[in-house]
């Protein structure tokens, strides 16, 4: 009994707990982080954030979003804003508003919206009048140009103008953005409207002024372009004239440079030929010296060989003669020994026959000894004479060989000196030829210049064709011995642009300037005569009139 009662109580408690949990879940309102819950039905409205247990029987709830909403306001055409200068402005503005997460603003927004759900459309419908009013009030204080140039200032002024009004509805204006701002087209304006009529008149007047200013600027630009074009043409012509002058000067300089270059080339060619010939001469001289030195060395070697051979031969003959003398002495000694043996033999015989022939034996012994001594002395003398003769002959031959070698050395030295003298003579001949060739070339260059003198003088006299008369003051006898023609020609040529070339050529060639001036004077009348025939002088015209 007790057990069943306990089970019933436990089951009832569990059932009550389950029912309580289900009811709590059903009655608990959970609010997102970007929203607030407004509960009404009690003593007063309350705003809750996060969640709240609500009795649906006695209380009423409303969810208010707290996120930022974009309210777009567009006014164009007849609804456009009117500026300070009575012009209409088409404008598109975006207002970013939100409800702050505090009970006062949430309750104010809930009261303003009433039964409406807080969406951007419903909020825009609620606040549009205030937003448009702020736009119009601020636009009326600024001109169209100021609105265009000061958009941020205009947006700040609008935000300041409507912030307090929006705060009364529980909304906070975060920022204002002007996304589009332009003048209203003329075809959308009403000419019967005072503001539109003023705007039309102002726009047309400004357009005409702009067009007039544009036309004036274009005319000024056109005149400026014409002036610039004329200046450019004048500058181009001036540059062309200057360029032509420079070209003529360059041609003149080029002609002088070509003549100078030809002269330098010819001089370098002569110097190169001279250097080549000198090098060839030095090379030949070195080769000849080497050949002579080689021949001298060969001769000296040959002399040394000959001297060595002769010395060896003489020494060999001397040794042979000494050997022969020694042989003769040995033969004489053997003969003496033989004679001595014979004497001893005879002595023995004489001993045996002393008694019989003592006198004869003694005589014979004496004669034999005497003959033996004579033969020995004669053999020694003969051998000594032959040795001395051969030694003297060898010494004479050696001295002769030395004299021959010295003579050959002197002959080789003489040949070397002769070769050196020939080389020096050849070098002098080549230098003389080079000097003569240079003088010949210089003479040819001067002759060629004299042949070209009429053409050069004619070109130099070209500027004088326009001169009607030339007065020359000839101060003869002022310390100069030159003729009048040479002085006049020298003065004319000295004043020309070719003076450096003339003087350098004349200095190089050594030609007398007086003779050259006379030569030029012979050509000048032939060049000036045709010109005189073409243009008669004033005196000739006067004589013709008198005749």
Short mmCIF file of C-alpha atoms in Angstrom, two decimals, residues 64-354:
data_model
loop_
_atom_site.label_atom_id
_atom_site.label_comp_id
_atom_site.label_asym_id
_atom_site.label_seq_id
_atom_site.Cartn_x
_atom_site.Cartn_y
_atom_site.Cartn_z
CA UNK A 64 12.15 45.72 -32.21
CA UNK A 65 15.31 45.29 -34.43
CA UNK A 66 18.48 47.10 -33.30
CA UNK A 67 20.52 46.80 -36.52
CA UNK A 68 21.31 49.75 -38.85
CA UNK A 69 18.74 50.44 -41.55
CA UNK A 70 19.40 52.23 -44.87
CA UNK A 71 16.65 54.72 -45.73
CA UNK A 72 16.91 55.96 -49.32
CA UNK A 73 15.28 59.33 -50.18
CA UNK A 74 14.97 60.38 -53.84
CA UNK A 75 13.59 63.72 -55.10
CA UNK A 76 13.52 64.54 -58.82
CA UNK A 77 11.52 66.61 -61.30
CA UNK A 78 8.78 68.67 -59.72
CA UNK A 79 9.66 67.18 -56.33
CA UNK A 80 13.30 68.26 -56.61
CA UNK A 81 14.88 70.52 -54.02
CA UNK A 82 15.00 74.29 -54.54
CA UNK A 83 18.35 75.96 -53.85
CA UNK A 84 19.18 79.45 -52.65
CA UNK A 85 19.55 80.67 -56.26
CA UNK A 86 16.02 79.30 -57.14
CA UNK A 87 17.32 76.31 -59.08
CA UNK A 88 15.91 72.82 -58.78
CA UNK A 89 18.25 69.99 -57.83
CA UNK A 90 17.62 66.27 -58.35
CA UNK A 91 19.04 64.46 -55.35
CA UNK A 92 19.41 60.92 -54.04
CA UNK A 93 20.36 60.66 -50.36
CA UNK A 94 20.81 57.67 -48.07
CA UNK A 95 20.17 57.92 -44.31
CA UNK A 96 21.65 55.26 -42.04
CA UNK A 97 19.54 55.03 -38.83
CA UNK A 98 19.33 52.59 -35.94
CA UNK A 99 17.70 52.17 -32.50
CA UNK A 100 20.16 52.37 -29.64
CA UNK A 101 20.05 49.34 -27.23
CA UNK A 102 18.49 51.21 -24.33
CA UNK A 103 14.98 51.00 -22.93
CA UNK A 104 14.06 54.64 -23.64
CA UNK A 105 14.84 54.54 -27.37
CA UNK A 106 13.33 51.06 -27.80
CA UNK A 107 10.05 52.11 -26.14
CA UNK A 108 9.95 55.37 -28.18
CA UNK A 109 10.46 53.45 -31.43
CA UNK A 110 7.81 50.91 -30.44
CA UNK A 111 5.38 53.73 -29.68
CA UNK A 112 6.12 55.42 -33.02
CA UNK A 113 5.71 52.26 -35.05
CA UNK A 114 2.61 51.07 -33.21
CA UNK A 115 1.40 47.80 -34.58
CA UNK A 116 3.76 47.96 -37.59
CA UNK A 117 6.70 45.66 -37.87
CA UNK A 118 10.03 47.58 -37.78
CA UNK A 119 11.26 47.12 -41.38
CA UNK A 120 13.20 49.63 -43.58
CA UNK A 121 10.02 50.31 -45.56
CA UNK A 122 7.89 51.02 -42.50
CA UNK A 123 10.62 53.10 -40.88
CA UNK A 124 11.15 55.05 -44.14
CA UNK A 125 7.42 55.70 -44.34
CA UNK A 126 7.53 56.93 -40.75
CA UNK A 127 10.56 59.20 -41.07
CA UNK A 128 10.47 60.29 -44.73
CA UNK A 129 8.73 63.57 -44.04
CA UNK A 130 11.33 64.64 -41.50
CA UNK A 131 14.19 63.58 -43.78
CA UNK A 132 12.82 65.42 -46.83
CA UNK A 133 12.11 68.49 -44.72
CA UNK A 134 15.70 68.56 -43.50
CA UNK A 135 16.99 68.22 -47.07
CA UNK A 136 14.83 71.07 -48.33
CA UNK A 137 15.64 73.39 -45.42
CA UNK A 138 19.40 72.95 -45.82
CA UNK A 139 19.27 73.13 -49.66
CA UNK A 140 17.45 76.48 -49.44
CA UNK A 141 20.51 77.97 -47.69
CA UNK A 142 23.05 76.96 -50.39
CA UNK A 143 23.41 77.58 -54.11
CA UNK A 144 23.69 74.82 -56.70
CA UNK A 145 27.44 75.38 -57.07
CA UNK A 146 27.90 75.28 -53.28
CA UNK A 147 25.92 72.04 -53.05
CA UNK A 148 28.16 70.52 -55.71
CA UNK A 149 31.42 71.75 -54.20
CA UNK A 150 30.47 71.19 -50.52
CA UNK A 151 28.63 67.87 -50.49
CA UNK A 152 30.04 66.78 -47.16
CA UNK A 153 29.11 70.08 -45.52
CA UNK A 154 25.58 69.73 -46.95
CA UNK A 155 25.31 66.15 -45.59
CA UNK A 156 26.58 67.24 -42.16
CA UNK A 157 24.04 70.09 -42.07
CA UNK A 158 21.19 67.71 -42.98
CA UNK A 159 22.31 65.27 -40.28
CA UNK A 160 22.41 68.06 -37.71
CA UNK A 161 18.98 69.34 -38.78
CA UNK A 162 17.12 66.04 -38.43
CA UNK A 163 18.99 64.23 -35.65
CA UNK A 164 16.83 65.66 -32.85
CA UNK A 165 13.58 64.98 -34.69
CA UNK A 166 14.57 61.35 -35.29
CA UNK A 167 15.61 61.02 -31.64
CA UNK A 168 12.03 61.77 -30.62
CA UNK A 169 10.96 58.66 -32.52
CA UNK A 170 13.69 56.58 -30.84
CA UNK A 171 16.01 56.52 -33.88
CA UNK A 172 19.62 57.68 -34.03
CA UNK A 173 20.95 59.05 -37.34
CA UNK A 174 24.45 57.61 -37.87
CA UNK A 175 25.37 59.27 -41.16
CA UNK A 176 23.98 60.89 -44.31
CA UNK A 177 25.38 60.07 -47.77
CA UNK A 178 24.62 62.13 -50.90
CA UNK A 179 24.89 59.57 -53.70
CA UNK A 180 23.53 61.73 -56.54
CA UNK A 181 23.20 65.49 -57.04
CA UNK A 182 22.48 67.22 -60.36
CA UNK A 183 20.51 70.09 -61.86
CA UNK A 184 16.95 69.24 -62.87
CA UNK A 185 16.60 69.16 -66.69
CA UNK A 186 14.80 72.15 -68.27
CA UNK A 187 12.12 69.97 -69.88
CA UNK A 188 10.96 68.92 -66.42
CA UNK A 189 10.50 72.50 -65.16
CA UNK A 190 7.15 74.32 -65.18
CA UNK A 191 7.47 77.76 -66.82
CA UNK A 192 4.35 78.91 -64.97
CA UNK A 193 5.96 78.20 -61.63
CA UNK A 194 7.77 81.20 -60.19
CA UNK A 195 10.74 79.21 -58.98
CA UNK A 196 10.94 77.23 -62.22
CA UNK A 197 10.60 80.39 -64.34
CA UNK A 198 13.41 82.04 -62.40
CA UNK A 199 15.48 78.89 -62.73
CA UNK A 200 14.86 78.72 -66.51
CA UNK A 201 15.87 82.38 -66.93
CA UNK A 202 18.96 81.94 -64.77
CA UNK A 203 20.03 78.79 -66.59
CA UNK A 204 19.57 80.34 -70.05
CA UNK A 205 21.46 83.47 -68.99
CA UNK A 206 24.33 81.43 -67.57
CA UNK A 207 24.40 79.21 -70.65
CA UNK A 208 24.54 82.25 -72.95
CA UNK A 209 27.30 83.77 -70.84
CA UNK A 210 29.20 80.51 -70.92
CA UNK A 211 28.73 80.24 -74.68
CA UNK A 212 29.88 83.85 -75.15
CA UNK A 213 32.88 83.23 -72.92
CA UNK A 214 33.62 80.00 -74.76
CA UNK A 215 33.40 81.76 -78.14
CA UNK A 216 35.68 84.52 -76.87
CA UNK A 217 38.17 82.01 -75.56
CA UNK A 218 38.04 80.08 -78.84
CA UNK A 219 38.61 83.31 -80.80
CA UNK A 220 41.53 84.23 -78.56
CA UNK A 221 42.92 80.73 -78.92
CA UNK A 222 42.49 80.92 -82.70
CA UNK A 223 44.30 84.28 -82.84
CA UNK A 224 46.98 82.93 -80.54
CA UNK A 225 47.37 79.85 -82.74
CA UNK A 226 47.70 82.04 -85.84
CA UNK A 227 50.31 84.18 -84.09
CA UNK A 228 52.17 81.09 -82.93
CA UNK A 229 52.00 79.67 -86.44
CA UNK A 230 53.35 82.92 -87.92
CA UNK A 231 56.10 83.05 -85.30
CA UNK A 232 56.94 79.43 -86.00
CA UNK A 233 57.15 80.12 -89.74
CA UNK A 234 59.38 83.14 -89.11
CA UNK A 235 61.57 81.09 -86.79
CA UNK A 236 61.74 78.31 -89.37
CA UNK A 237 62.79 80.77 -92.07
CA UNK A 238 65.33 82.35 -89.74
CA UNK A 239 66.66 78.90 -88.89
CA UNK A 240 66.79 77.98 -92.58
CA UNK A 241 68.74 81.18 -93.30
CA UNK A 242 71.08 80.49 -90.41
CA UNK A 243 71.42 76.89 -91.52
CA UNK A 244 72.26 78.01 -95.06
CA UNK A 245 74.90 80.35 -93.67
CA UNK A 246 76.32 77.56 -91.57
CA UNK A 247 76.30 75.23 -94.59
CA UNK A 248 78.25 77.79 -96.64
CA UNK A 249 80.70 78.28 -93.79
CA UNK A 250 81.04 74.52 -93.41
CA UNK A 251 81.67 74.13 -97.15
CA UNK A 252 84.34 76.82 -96.96
CA UNK A 253 85.89 75.18 -93.91
CA UNK A 254 85.65 71.80 -95.61
CA UNK A 255 87.52 73.12 -98.66
CA UNK A 256 90.24 74.52 -96.42
CA UNK A 257 90.28 71.31 -94.41
CA UNK A 258 90.56 69.19 -97.57
CA UNK A 259 93.55 71.22 -98.75
CA UNK A 260 95.09 70.98 -95.30
CA UNK A 261 94.38 67.26 -95.19
CA UNK A 262 95.92 66.71 -98.62
CA UNK A 263 99.02 68.59 -97.52
CA UNK A 264 99.21 66.60 -94.27
CA UNK A 265 98.67 63.32 -96.14
CA UNK A 266 101.45 64.16 -98.59
CA UNK A 267 103.76 65.18 -95.75
CA UNK A 268 102.96 61.99 -93.84
CA UNK A 269 103.48 59.92 -96.98
CA UNK A 270 106.92 61.47 -97.49
CA UNK A 271 107.74 60.95 -93.81
CA UNK A 272 106.55 57.34 -94.00
CA UNK A 273 108.62 56.70 -97.12
CA UNK A 274 111.60 58.30 -95.43
CA UNK A 275 111.04 56.21 -92.32
CA UNK A 276 110.63 53.06 -94.43
CA UNK A 277 113.81 53.79 -96.35
CA UNK A 278 115.67 54.56 -93.14
CA UNK A 279 114.38 51.33 -91.64
CA UNK A 280 115.40 49.40 -94.74
CA UNK A 281 118.80 51.07 -94.64
CA UNK A 282 119.21 50.26 -90.94
CA UNK A 283 118.11 46.72 -91.65
CA UNK A 284 120.58 46.37 -94.51
CA UNK A 285 123.27 47.94 -92.34
CA UNK A 286 122.51 45.52 -89.52
CA UNK A 287 122.48 42.58 -91.97
CA UNK A 288 125.78 43.72 -93.48
CA UNK A 289 127.33 44.18 -90.05
CA UNK A 290 126.09 40.75 -89.02
CA UNK A 291 127.46 39.24 -92.23
CA UNK A 292 130.83 40.95 -91.79
CA UNK A 293 130.93 39.93 -88.12
CA UNK A 294 130.04 36.39 -89.11
CA UNK A 295 132.69 36.32 -91.84
CA UNK A 296 135.21 37.85 -89.42
CA UNK A 297 134.33 35.22 -86.84
CA UNK A 298 134.65 32.50 -89.49
CA UNK A 299 137.99 33.96 -90.61
CA UNK A 300 139.20 34.14 -87.03
CA UNK A 301 138.11 30.54 -86.46
CA UNK A 302 139.81 29.54 -89.70
CA UNK A 303 142.97 31.43 -88.70
CA UNK A 304 142.90 29.79 -85.28
CA UNK A 305 142.41 26.40 -86.92
CA UNK A 306 145.25 27.09 -89.40
CA UNK A 307 147.47 28.40 -86.61
CA UNK A 308 146.70 25.34 -84.49
CA UNK A 309 147.38 23.02 -87.43
CA UNK A 310 150.64 24.79 -88.27
CA UNK A 311 151.66 24.82 -84.63
CA UNK A 312 150.89 21.11 -84.34
CA UNK A 313 152.72 20.40 -87.58
CA UNK A 314 155.76 22.41 -86.51
CA UNK A 315 155.71 20.78 -83.09
CA UNK A 316 155.41 17.38 -84.74
CA UNK A 317 158.32 18.13 -87.09
CA UNK A 318 160.34 19.41 -84.15
CA UNK A 319 159.64 16.24 -82.24
CA UNK A 320 160.49 14.19 -85.33
CA UNK A 321 163.72 16.10 -85.73
CA UNK A 322 164.52 15.73 -82.06
CA UNK A 323 163.75 12.03 -82.37
CA UNK A 324 165.99 11.79 -85.42
CA UNK A 325 168.76 13.71 -83.59
CA UNK A 326 168.40 11.44 -80.60
CA UNK A 327 168.50 8.44 -82.95
CA UNK A 328 171.65 9.81 -84.56
CA UNK A 329 173.19 10.35 -81.15
CA UNK A 330 172.24 6.85 -80.13
CA UNK A 331 173.73 5.52 -83.37
CA UNK A 332 176.88 7.52 -82.72
CA UNK A 333 176.99 6.19 -79.17
CA UNK A 334 176.55 2.65 -80.42
CA UNK A 335 179.26 3.30 -82.99
CA UNK A 336 181.46 4.64 -80.21
CA UNK A 337 180.68 1.61 -78.11
CA UNK A 338 181.43 -0.58 -81.08
CA UNK A 339 184.68 1.30 -81.62
CA UNK A 340 185.45 0.98 -77.94
CA UNK A 341 184.79 -2.71 -78.16
CA UNK A 342 186.98 -2.89 -81.20
CA UNK A 343 189.64 -0.94 -79.33
CA UNK A 344 189.34 -3.28 -76.41
CA UNK A 345 189.49 -6.19 -78.80
CA UNK A 346 192.53 -4.65 -80.45
CA UNK A 347 193.97 -3.96 -77.04
CA UNK A 348 193.57 -7.59 -76.16
CA UNK A 349 195.14 -8.50 -79.46
CA UNK A 350 197.84 -5.98 -78.82
CA UNK A 351 198.40 -7.46 -75.41
CA UNK A 352 198.93 -10.75 -77.05
CA UNK A 353 201.09 -9.23 -79.71
CA UNK A 354 202.53 -6.48 -77.63
#
